[in-house]
């Protein structure tokens, strides 16, 4: 009874916020253009503040997590490789299509769901691991994917300077945690007014991101091969976290460290994959459908994983 009560108190507000966003769009309380206003606020104001303050308030040594990084990378690469093979073997997905199928299985919605879900459920303790996983996914995996997709779809036209600028200099999720670690390392004290500002923006991140996620789900439809959509969603929601759990235990992770690892791998597919599909005009129906289908199924799978986790 205690476990059920804990899960209910933790997850009901989270999914209620997603539902409120969906309802606000359906009832026409907010228009389709509202999402265009929420996204910059989340990406360029709330999340940078949260990632800066979360890193500035903990010792730099807390970010030396080789076991967590190894487990996260191996689990993601393993499930991505399996998705690419299944795409080639059963759905004739080759080249750029196969790479996008792989991304659908390994790239989670850490920005709009992972960080809010963790901070609302567990607080800021251990959030440095969530930041590490977010940076690995958004910088390393997306960096490789964008460069590879550019080479496959536009051979000989890869602009490394533009890629470097997009992933590093213009990435709102990279510089804030690095600056936060610098402040922690140098023991830089911030004014109380600035601390209050960062805390307010950090607290706003989760509800606004989840509400915006609900807005984005309204009107979405499933298109493409149903077997591919269901299989890629199952890989993302079931195999990815299960593989991460096994690797995490093998590498000696436990407690909140193991919880953070499995939770980040149990997230539904991130919307950035479907945006890449649209940009390169490859695998658009399946990518957009996997994002919607896995998000809806995560309403069932995430409580299951959280019940099993330490």
Phi, psi and omega in degrees: 000322180296319179297315179299318180297319180295314179297319181297314180293328183280316191266331182301313177298326182294309181286335175294322177295319176297316179296322178296321177297316178299316181295320180298325178285318182294320181279000181065020172296324174235142182273176179297331180289345181298325181297327179293339177271323180292318186302310178298324179298319180289311188287324189251352180235299186292305183297316176302320178296317179297315183289326176294310185291325180293327180274330182288337186264001180235155178298146180299329181299337179294344182266359174274090187231067184298323181293317179296314181298315181297315180295317181295315182294315182293319179296317181292314180294323180295311181289329176293319178295320178295319179297320178296319179294316179297320178299318179290321187282320190247336185239011177055041179262112183235162176060234182297324179296318178295322178294319178293324175299319178297317179297323178300331183269341185244341186262112182266164181277067184289327185287309186269345182230319185296305180297313177299316182298315182292312185293325178287328184272323188237354182081198183271354178292124181083004182292343176300328178291323177295321178294318178300312181296321179296317179294319179299317182290315188276335181259307184287301184296315181290327177297314178295316183296315182295317180294321180292315178298321178298319180290321181288321185269333180224072184304133176082000184246016182289122180260099184294328178295317179293321179296316178299317180295318183292318186277330186247298187291322184259006181276113183290351182262357185261306185294320181304311178294329177294320177293323177297317177295324177296317178297320179294316182297319182269003181054044180281124179269132180263149175300150181301323180296321180289322177298316179298321178297313180296322180293320178296315179293323178297318179292332181281340187301308186298306182296321181292318181295317180292321177297317178295326178297318176298320176302317184289338182281340184295135175082000181284144180230153177277129178222149178101189182294118181295325179294320178293317180298312181294319182292315180294323177294320178294320177300318184289316189271336185245305184289317182304307178292326179295318178295319178297320179299312180298317179292321179299316178295320179297327180270005174088017179279149178204174177058220182294334177298314179291321178300314180298319180298307184294319181297319180293332178274344181271000182289152175291167182299135181285150182294340182297333179294315179292330176293321175295321178299319179292318182298319182261002177055047179223135173054038185294309183301314183293317182296315180292325181288322178297320178300314181290311185296315181293326178294316179294318180292333180295341175297336177262319186286322181298315175301326179296312180295321181291331176289327183277334186287160177300000000 
